GROMACS .gro file of C-alpha atoms in nm:
model
  297
    1UNK     CA    1  -0.004  -0.004   0.000
    2UNK     CA    2   0.306   0.235   0.009
    3UNK     CA    3   0.265   0.316  -0.355
    4UNK     CA    4  -0.036   0.282  -0.596
    5UNK     CA    5   0.186   0.110  -0.858
    6UNK     CA    6   0.261  -0.162  -0.601
    7UNK     CA    7  -0.114  -0.205  -0.535
    8UNK     CA    8  -0.199  -0.222  -0.917
    9UNK     CA    9   0.080  -0.459  -1.009
   10UNK     CA   10   0.003  -0.679  -0.726
   11UNK     CA   11  -0.373  -0.693  -0.778
   12UNK     CA   12  -0.348  -0.764  -1.150
   13UNK     CA   13  -0.100  -1.043  -1.097
   14UNK     CA   14  -0.312  -1.206  -0.828
   15UNK     CA   15  -0.616  -1.195  -1.055
   16UNK     CA   16  -0.426  -1.338  -1.357
   17UNK     CA   17  -0.233  -1.614  -1.188
   18UNK     CA   18  -0.451  -1.716  -0.896
   19UNK     CA   19  -0.789  -1.617  -0.992
   20UNK     CA   20  -0.860  -1.378  -0.703
   21UNK     CA   21  -1.136  -1.134  -0.754
   22UNK     CA   22  -1.150  -0.760  -0.700
   23UNK     CA   23  -1.380  -0.791  -0.407
   24UNK     CA   24  -1.144  -1.047  -0.234
   25UNK     CA   25  -0.829  -0.835  -0.275
   26UNK     CA   26  -1.022  -0.535  -0.163
   27UNK     CA   27  -1.129  -0.715   0.144
   28UNK     CA   28  -0.772  -0.818   0.222
   29UNK     CA   29  -0.619  -0.477   0.180
   30UNK     CA   30  -0.888  -0.300   0.381
   31UNK     CA   31  -0.829  -0.502   0.687
   32UNK     CA   32  -0.623  -0.285   0.930
   33UNK     CA   33  -0.608  -0.554   1.191
   34UNK     CA   34  -0.408  -0.808   1.017
   35UNK     CA   35  -0.128  -0.811   0.726
   36UNK     CA   36  -0.151  -1.186   0.716
   37UNK     CA   37  -0.422  -1.346   0.487
   38UNK     CA   38  -0.435  -1.691   0.350
   39UNK     CA   39  -0.582  -1.619   0.003
   40UNK     CA   40  -0.541  -1.963  -0.163
   41UNK     CA   41  -0.453  -2.323  -0.056
   42UNK     CA   42  -0.311  -2.620  -0.246
   43UNK     CA   43  -0.175  -2.414  -0.537
   44UNK     CA   44  -0.041  -2.588  -0.847
   45UNK     CA   45   0.337  -2.578  -0.816
   46UNK     CA   46   0.384  -2.490  -1.190
   47UNK     CA   47   0.149  -2.181  -1.147
   48UNK     CA   48   0.359  -2.063  -0.840
   49UNK     CA   49   0.692  -2.106  -1.050
   50UNK     CA   50   0.534  -1.913  -1.339
   51UNK     CA   51   0.421  -1.634  -1.098
   52UNK     CA   52   0.769  -1.609  -0.941
   53UNK     CA   53   0.936  -1.593  -1.274
   54UNK     CA   54   0.700  -1.307  -1.377
   55UNK     CA   55   0.799  -1.119  -1.057
   56UNK     CA   56   1.157  -1.119  -1.176
   57UNK     CA   57   1.059  -0.938  -1.510
   58UNK     CA   58   1.039  -0.568  -1.554
   59UNK     CA   59   0.662  -0.581  -1.575
   60UNK     CA   60   0.637  -0.777  -1.250
   61UNK     CA   61   0.905  -0.598  -1.037
   62UNK     CA   62   0.642  -0.386  -0.859
   63UNK     CA   63   0.459  -0.688  -0.702
   64UNK     CA   64   0.476  -0.665  -0.325
   65UNK     CA   65   0.361  -0.862  -0.018
   66UNK     CA   66   0.293  -1.215  -0.177
   67UNK     CA   67   0.459  -1.515  -0.009
   68UNK     CA   68   0.418  -1.883  -0.045
   69UNK     CA   69   0.409  -2.136   0.235
   70UNK     CA   70   0.503  -2.512   0.183
   71UNK     CA   71   0.318  -2.788   0.378
   72UNK     CA   72   0.335  -3.158   0.366
   73UNK     CA   73   0.051  -3.360   0.243
   74UNK     CA   74   0.011  -3.737   0.254
   75UNK     CA   75  -0.060  -3.869  -0.079
   76UNK     CA   76  -0.201  -4.219  -0.162
   77UNK     CA   77  -0.096  -4.319  -0.505
   78UNK     CA   78  -0.301  -4.642  -0.493
   79UNK     CA   79  -0.618  -4.471  -0.433
   80UNK     CA   80  -0.867  -4.667  -0.222
   81UNK     CA   81  -0.637  -4.977  -0.195
   82UNK     CA   82  -0.645  -5.084   0.159
   83UNK     CA   83  -0.819  -4.760   0.259
   84UNK     CA   84  -0.982  -4.908   0.580
   85UNK     CA   85  -0.655  -5.025   0.714
   86UNK     CA   86  -0.467  -4.712   0.617
   87UNK     CA   87  -0.711  -4.437   0.727
   88UNK     CA   88  -0.633  -4.095   0.607
   89UNK     CA   89  -0.493  -3.759   0.710
   90UNK     CA   90  -0.644  -3.412   0.778
   91UNK     CA   91  -0.488  -3.071   0.780
   92UNK     CA   92  -0.149  -3.064   0.944
   93UNK     CA   93  -0.088  -3.440   0.843
   94UNK     CA   94  -0.288  -3.557   1.141
   95UNK     CA   95  -0.383  -3.913   1.111
   96UNK     CA   96  -0.745  -4.033   1.114
   97UNK     CA   97  -0.851  -4.394   1.153
   98UNK     CA   98  -0.633  -4.688   1.072
   99UNK     CA   99  -0.268  -4.690   1.108
  100UNK     CA  100  -0.252  -4.337   1.017
  101UNK     CA  101  -0.404  -4.240   1.348
  102UNK     CA  102  -0.242  -4.530   1.554
  103UNK     CA  103   0.110  -4.455   1.430
  104UNK     CA  104   0.048  -4.073   1.392
  105UNK     CA  105   0.334  -3.963   1.629
  106UNK     CA  106   0.583  -4.191   1.496
  107UNK     CA  107   0.516  -4.109   1.129
  108UNK     CA  108   0.506  -3.718   1.165
  109UNK     CA  109   0.833  -3.655   1.349
  110UNK     CA  110   0.869  -3.286   1.450
  111UNK     CA  111   0.945  -2.954   1.296
  112UNK     CA  112   1.271  -2.766   1.367
  113UNK     CA  113   1.270  -2.415   1.527
  114UNK     CA  114   1.506  -2.139   1.557
  115UNK     CA  115   1.500  -1.925   1.873
  116UNK     CA  116   1.665  -1.582   1.930
  117UNK     CA  117   1.660  -1.425   2.284
  118UNK     CA  118   1.851  -1.188   2.517
  119UNK     CA  119   2.115  -1.330   2.744
  120UNK     CA  120   2.235  -1.201   3.068
  121UNK     CA  121   2.479  -0.951   2.899
  122UNK     CA  122   2.182  -0.830   2.686
  123UNK     CA  123   2.342  -0.986   2.386
  124UNK     CA  124   2.123  -1.189   2.142
  125UNK     CA  125   2.168  -1.558   2.155
  126UNK     CA  126   2.054  -1.791   1.868
  127UNK     CA  127   1.946  -2.150   1.939
  128UNK     CA  128   1.853  -2.385   1.664
  129UNK     CA  129   1.625  -2.706   1.743
  130UNK     CA  130   1.684  -2.938   1.448
  131UNK     CA  131   1.382  -3.104   1.297
  132UNK     CA  132   1.333  -3.485   1.337
  133UNK     CA  133   1.205  -3.690   1.051
  134UNK     CA  134   0.925  -3.921   1.114
  135UNK     CA  135   0.979  -4.298   1.082
  136UNK     CA  136   0.876  -4.519   0.786
  137UNK     CA  137   0.616  -4.776   0.841
  138UNK     CA  138   0.614  -5.111   0.646
  139UNK     CA  139   0.315  -5.320   0.666
  140UNK     CA  140   0.270  -5.690   0.600
  141UNK     CA  141  -0.009  -5.611   0.336
  142UNK     CA  142   0.055  -5.776  -0.002
  143UNK     CA  143  -0.065  -5.525  -0.249
  144UNK     CA  144  -0.131  -5.783  -0.512
  145UNK     CA  145  -0.338  -5.995  -0.282
  146UNK     CA  146  -0.522  -5.683  -0.170
  147UNK     CA  147  -0.587  -5.573  -0.526
  148UNK     CA  148  -0.731  -5.922  -0.618
  149UNK     CA  149  -0.948  -5.929  -0.304
  150UNK     CA  150  -1.095  -5.581  -0.392
  151UNK     CA  151  -1.178  -5.678  -0.744
  152UNK     CA  152  -1.349  -5.980  -0.644
  153UNK     CA  153  -1.561  -5.821  -0.378
  154UNK     CA  154  -1.631  -5.514  -0.601
  155UNK     CA  155  -1.751  -5.750  -0.871
  156UNK     CA  156  -1.973  -5.940  -0.627
  157UNK     CA  157  -2.126  -5.628  -0.492
  158UNK     CA  158  -2.200  -5.510  -0.837
  159UNK     CA  159  -2.365  -5.832  -0.959
  160UNK     CA  160  -2.515  -6.003  -0.634
  161UNK     CA  161  -2.502  -5.734  -0.371
  162UNK     CA  162  -2.493  -5.765   0.016
  163UNK     CA  163  -2.524  -5.522   0.290
  164UNK     CA  164  -2.152  -5.565   0.357
  165UNK     CA  165  -1.868  -5.797   0.260
  166UNK     CA  166  -1.553  -5.796   0.463
  167UNK     CA  167  -1.241  -6.007   0.388
  168UNK     CA  168  -0.942  -6.058   0.601
  169UNK     CA  169  -0.658  -6.271   0.467
  170UNK     CA  170  -0.383  -6.390   0.719
  171UNK     CA  171  -0.055  -6.597   0.699
  172UNK     CA  172  -0.150  -6.901   0.918
  173UNK     CA  173   0.207  -6.948   1.013
  174UNK     CA  174   0.279  -6.600   1.135
  175UNK     CA  175  -0.054  -6.439   1.176
  176UNK     CA  176   0.045  -6.141   0.949
  177UNK     CA  177  -0.246  -5.961   0.786
  178UNK     CA  178  -0.184  -5.995   0.409
  179UNK     CA  179  -0.503  -5.817   0.299
  180UNK     CA  180  -0.799  -5.662   0.455
  181UNK     CA  181  -1.099  -5.519   0.257
  182UNK     CA  182  -1.444  -5.400   0.340
  183UNK     CA  183  -1.699  -5.325   0.064
  184UNK     CA  184  -1.795  -4.957   0.030
  185UNK     CA  185  -1.449  -4.809   0.013
  186UNK     CA  186  -1.336  -4.450   0.012
  187UNK     CA  187  -1.035  -4.275  -0.138
  188UNK     CA  188  -0.797  -4.142   0.137
  189UNK     CA  189  -0.685  -3.860  -0.090
  190UNK     CA  190  -1.038  -3.723  -0.076
  191UNK     CA  191  -1.186  -3.879   0.234
  192UNK     CA  192  -1.462  -3.636   0.283
  193UNK     CA  193  -1.604  -3.688  -0.076
  194UNK     CA  194  -1.976  -3.759  -0.024
  195UNK     CA  195  -2.002  -3.981  -0.313
  196UNK     CA  196  -1.858  -4.272  -0.102
  197UNK     CA  197  -2.183  -4.265   0.121
  198UNK     CA  198  -2.418  -4.305  -0.205
  199UNK     CA  199  -2.471  -4.681  -0.115
  200UNK     CA  200  -2.651  -4.587   0.210
  201UNK     CA  201  -2.941  -4.445   0.017
  202UNK     CA  202  -3.008  -4.731  -0.237
  203UNK     CA  203  -3.290  -4.874  -0.020
  204UNK     CA  204  -3.429  -4.582   0.174
  205UNK     CA  205  -3.672  -4.651   0.451
  206UNK     CA  206  -4.016  -4.457   0.453
  207UNK     CA  207  -3.910  -4.290   0.784
  208UNK     CA  208  -3.570  -4.152   0.649
  209UNK     CA  209  -3.503  -3.787   0.670
  210UNK     CA  210  -3.393  -3.782   0.312
  211UNK     CA  211  -3.571  -3.890   0.007
  212UNK     CA  212  -3.257  -3.969  -0.205
  213UNK     CA  213  -2.887  -3.930  -0.213
  214UNK     CA  214  -2.925  -3.611  -0.394
  215UNK     CA  215  -3.157  -3.478  -0.128
  216UNK     CA  216  -2.889  -3.578   0.132
  217UNK     CA  217  -2.609  -3.391  -0.049
  218UNK     CA  218  -2.803  -3.071  -0.078
  219UNK     CA  219  -2.966  -3.063   0.264
  220UNK     CA  220  -2.788  -3.295   0.509
  221UNK     CA  221  -2.703  -3.143   0.838
  222UNK     CA  222  -2.331  -3.141   0.945
  223UNK     CA  223  -2.413  -3.409   1.209
  224UNK     CA  224  -2.582  -3.638   0.957
  225UNK     CA  225  -2.301  -3.591   0.710
  226UNK     CA  226  -2.032  -3.686   0.964
  227UNK     CA  227  -2.237  -3.980   1.076
  228UNK     CA  228  -2.275  -4.104   0.711
  229UNK     CA  229  -1.893  -4.065   0.648
  230UNK     CA  230  -1.813  -4.245   0.973
  231UNK     CA  231  -2.002  -4.543   0.846
  232UNK     CA  232  -1.782  -4.545   0.550
  233UNK     CA  233  -1.452  -4.482   0.727
  234UNK     CA  234  -1.491  -4.738   1.019
  235UNK     CA  235  -1.331  -5.063   0.958
  236UNK     CA  236  -1.594  -5.334   0.981
  237UNK     CA  237  -1.359  -5.621   1.035
  238UNK     CA  238  -1.223  -5.475   1.362
  239UNK     CA  239  -1.506  -5.246   1.462
  240UNK     CA  240  -1.812  -5.466   1.448
  241UNK     CA  241  -1.895  -5.784   1.648
  242UNK     CA  242  -2.003  -6.064   1.421
  243UNK     CA  243  -2.018  -6.426   1.534
  244UNK     CA  244  -1.862  -6.675   1.288
  245UNK     CA  245  -2.137  -6.933   1.354
  246UNK     CA  246  -2.121  -7.242   1.146
  247UNK     CA  247  -1.817  -7.137   0.952
  248UNK     CA  248  -1.601  -7.194   1.249
  249UNK     CA  249  -1.706  -7.565   1.267
  250UNK     CA  250  -1.431  -7.634   1.013
  251UNK     CA  251  -1.170  -7.508   1.260
  252UNK     CA  252  -1.326  -7.706   1.553
  253UNK     CA  253  -1.329  -8.028   1.352
  254UNK     CA  254  -0.973  -7.985   1.215
  255UNK     CA  255  -0.833  -7.908   1.547
  256UNK     CA  256  -1.006  -8.209   1.710
  257UNK     CA  257  -0.877  -8.432   1.427
  258UNK     CA  258  -0.527  -8.295   1.448
  259UNK     CA  259  -0.512  -8.355   1.831
  260UNK     CA  260  -0.646  -8.696   1.792
  261UNK     CA  261  -0.960  -8.629   1.993
  262UNK     CA  262  -1.186  -8.763   1.740
  263UNK     CA  263  -1.148  -8.997   1.427
  264UNK     CA  264  -1.305  -8.943   1.080
  265UNK     CA  265  -1.531  -9.254   1.146
  266UNK     CA  266  -1.684  -9.122   1.473
  267UNK     CA  267  -2.049  -9.041   1.488
  268UNK     CA  268  -2.248  -8.793   1.689
  269UNK     CA  269  -2.608  -8.763   1.798
  270UNK     CA  270  -2.784  -8.424   1.766
  271UNK     CA  271  -3.094  -8.400   1.962
  272UNK     CA  272  -3.150  -8.037   1.919
  273UNK     CA  273  -2.927  -7.871   2.188
  274UNK     CA  274  -2.704  -7.903   2.495
  275UNK     CA  275  -2.727  -7.775   2.835
  276UNK     CA  276  -2.415  -7.600   2.945
  277UNK     CA  277  -2.414  -7.460   3.297
  278UNK     CA  278  -2.735  -7.231   3.296
  279UNK     CA  279  -2.753  -7.203   2.925
  280UNK     CA  280  -2.934  -7.445   2.691
  281UNK     CA  281  -2.766  -7.390   2.358
  282UNK     CA  282  -3.006  -7.467   2.076
  283UNK     CA  283  -2.918  -7.608   1.733
  284UNK     CA  284  -3.084  -7.412   1.452
  285UNK     CA  285  -3.275  -7.734   1.374
  286UNK     CA  286  -3.402  -7.780   1.724
  287UNK     CA  287  -3.772  -7.733   1.623
  288UNK     CA  288  -3.752  -8.036   1.421
  289UNK     CA  289  -3.583  -8.253   1.697
  290UNK     CA  290  -3.224  -8.197   1.573
  291UNK     CA  291  -3.023  -8.357   1.304
  292UNK     CA  292  -3.020  -8.709   1.457
  293UNK     CA  293  -2.713  -8.925   1.412
  294UNK     CA  294  -2.420  -8.746   1.223
  295UNK     CA  295  -2.075  -8.860   1.117
  296UNK     CA  296  -1.783  -8.614   1.122
  297UNK     CA  297  -1.798  -8.520   0.748
   0.00000   0.00000   0.00000
């Protein structure tokens, strides 16, 4: 604001390179309480370099008061691959959900700082606190297995459909997790994109607050939006309780065979249930008197 030529040159450049409007710039310049305004975020680096090159020319030498701040941003080059396991980050690279949140302190490290203060002799003393890099984190996830699982589940959801499908692949020798996938994924690069919640409006109940997904996008309250997104972000495989039921009989039988407790030729009589302590545990076929005599297979 010292000279009109500075104001004119800076205003024209901000409009040309970064799309600021006259009203925006006027609002910035008229604020007498603060000389610091964040005008734009996440600028394209090529545009910034072009602007800086223009400032070095005769035509751009009168530009004043424009600075750029760098910030780190987590990028997920594989899109939604293993999204529920990874989680995502918000402003300041703060992890949310998954291993991003669990290992946030280890991954982020700390910024460096420079201090200047007066010592006992009224001289200036400088102290530098060096930055500390965050650690790398290597998981046991096999990207190929993860990709195959995702493709199979996505295809099943598109053809057969289900409320939810969750797949966990483990190495039986080490218990390492090789793949983890829940249907209804999201892109960690754009975790707040509402398109990820569209599936929640495919079968809308009559008492729903919103008549359609489009209605939700236009009229949803902040609370309803966060609730819908939380349903997408949460990891079904570790956040929900679901009894394995009959699928676990395979492990019971195989364990008993391995330990020699039973033989393949043994038979068992199912009369519809068993009394265990104060509980009577019913077979699903109890109303028909049970399954009768059964062999191991």
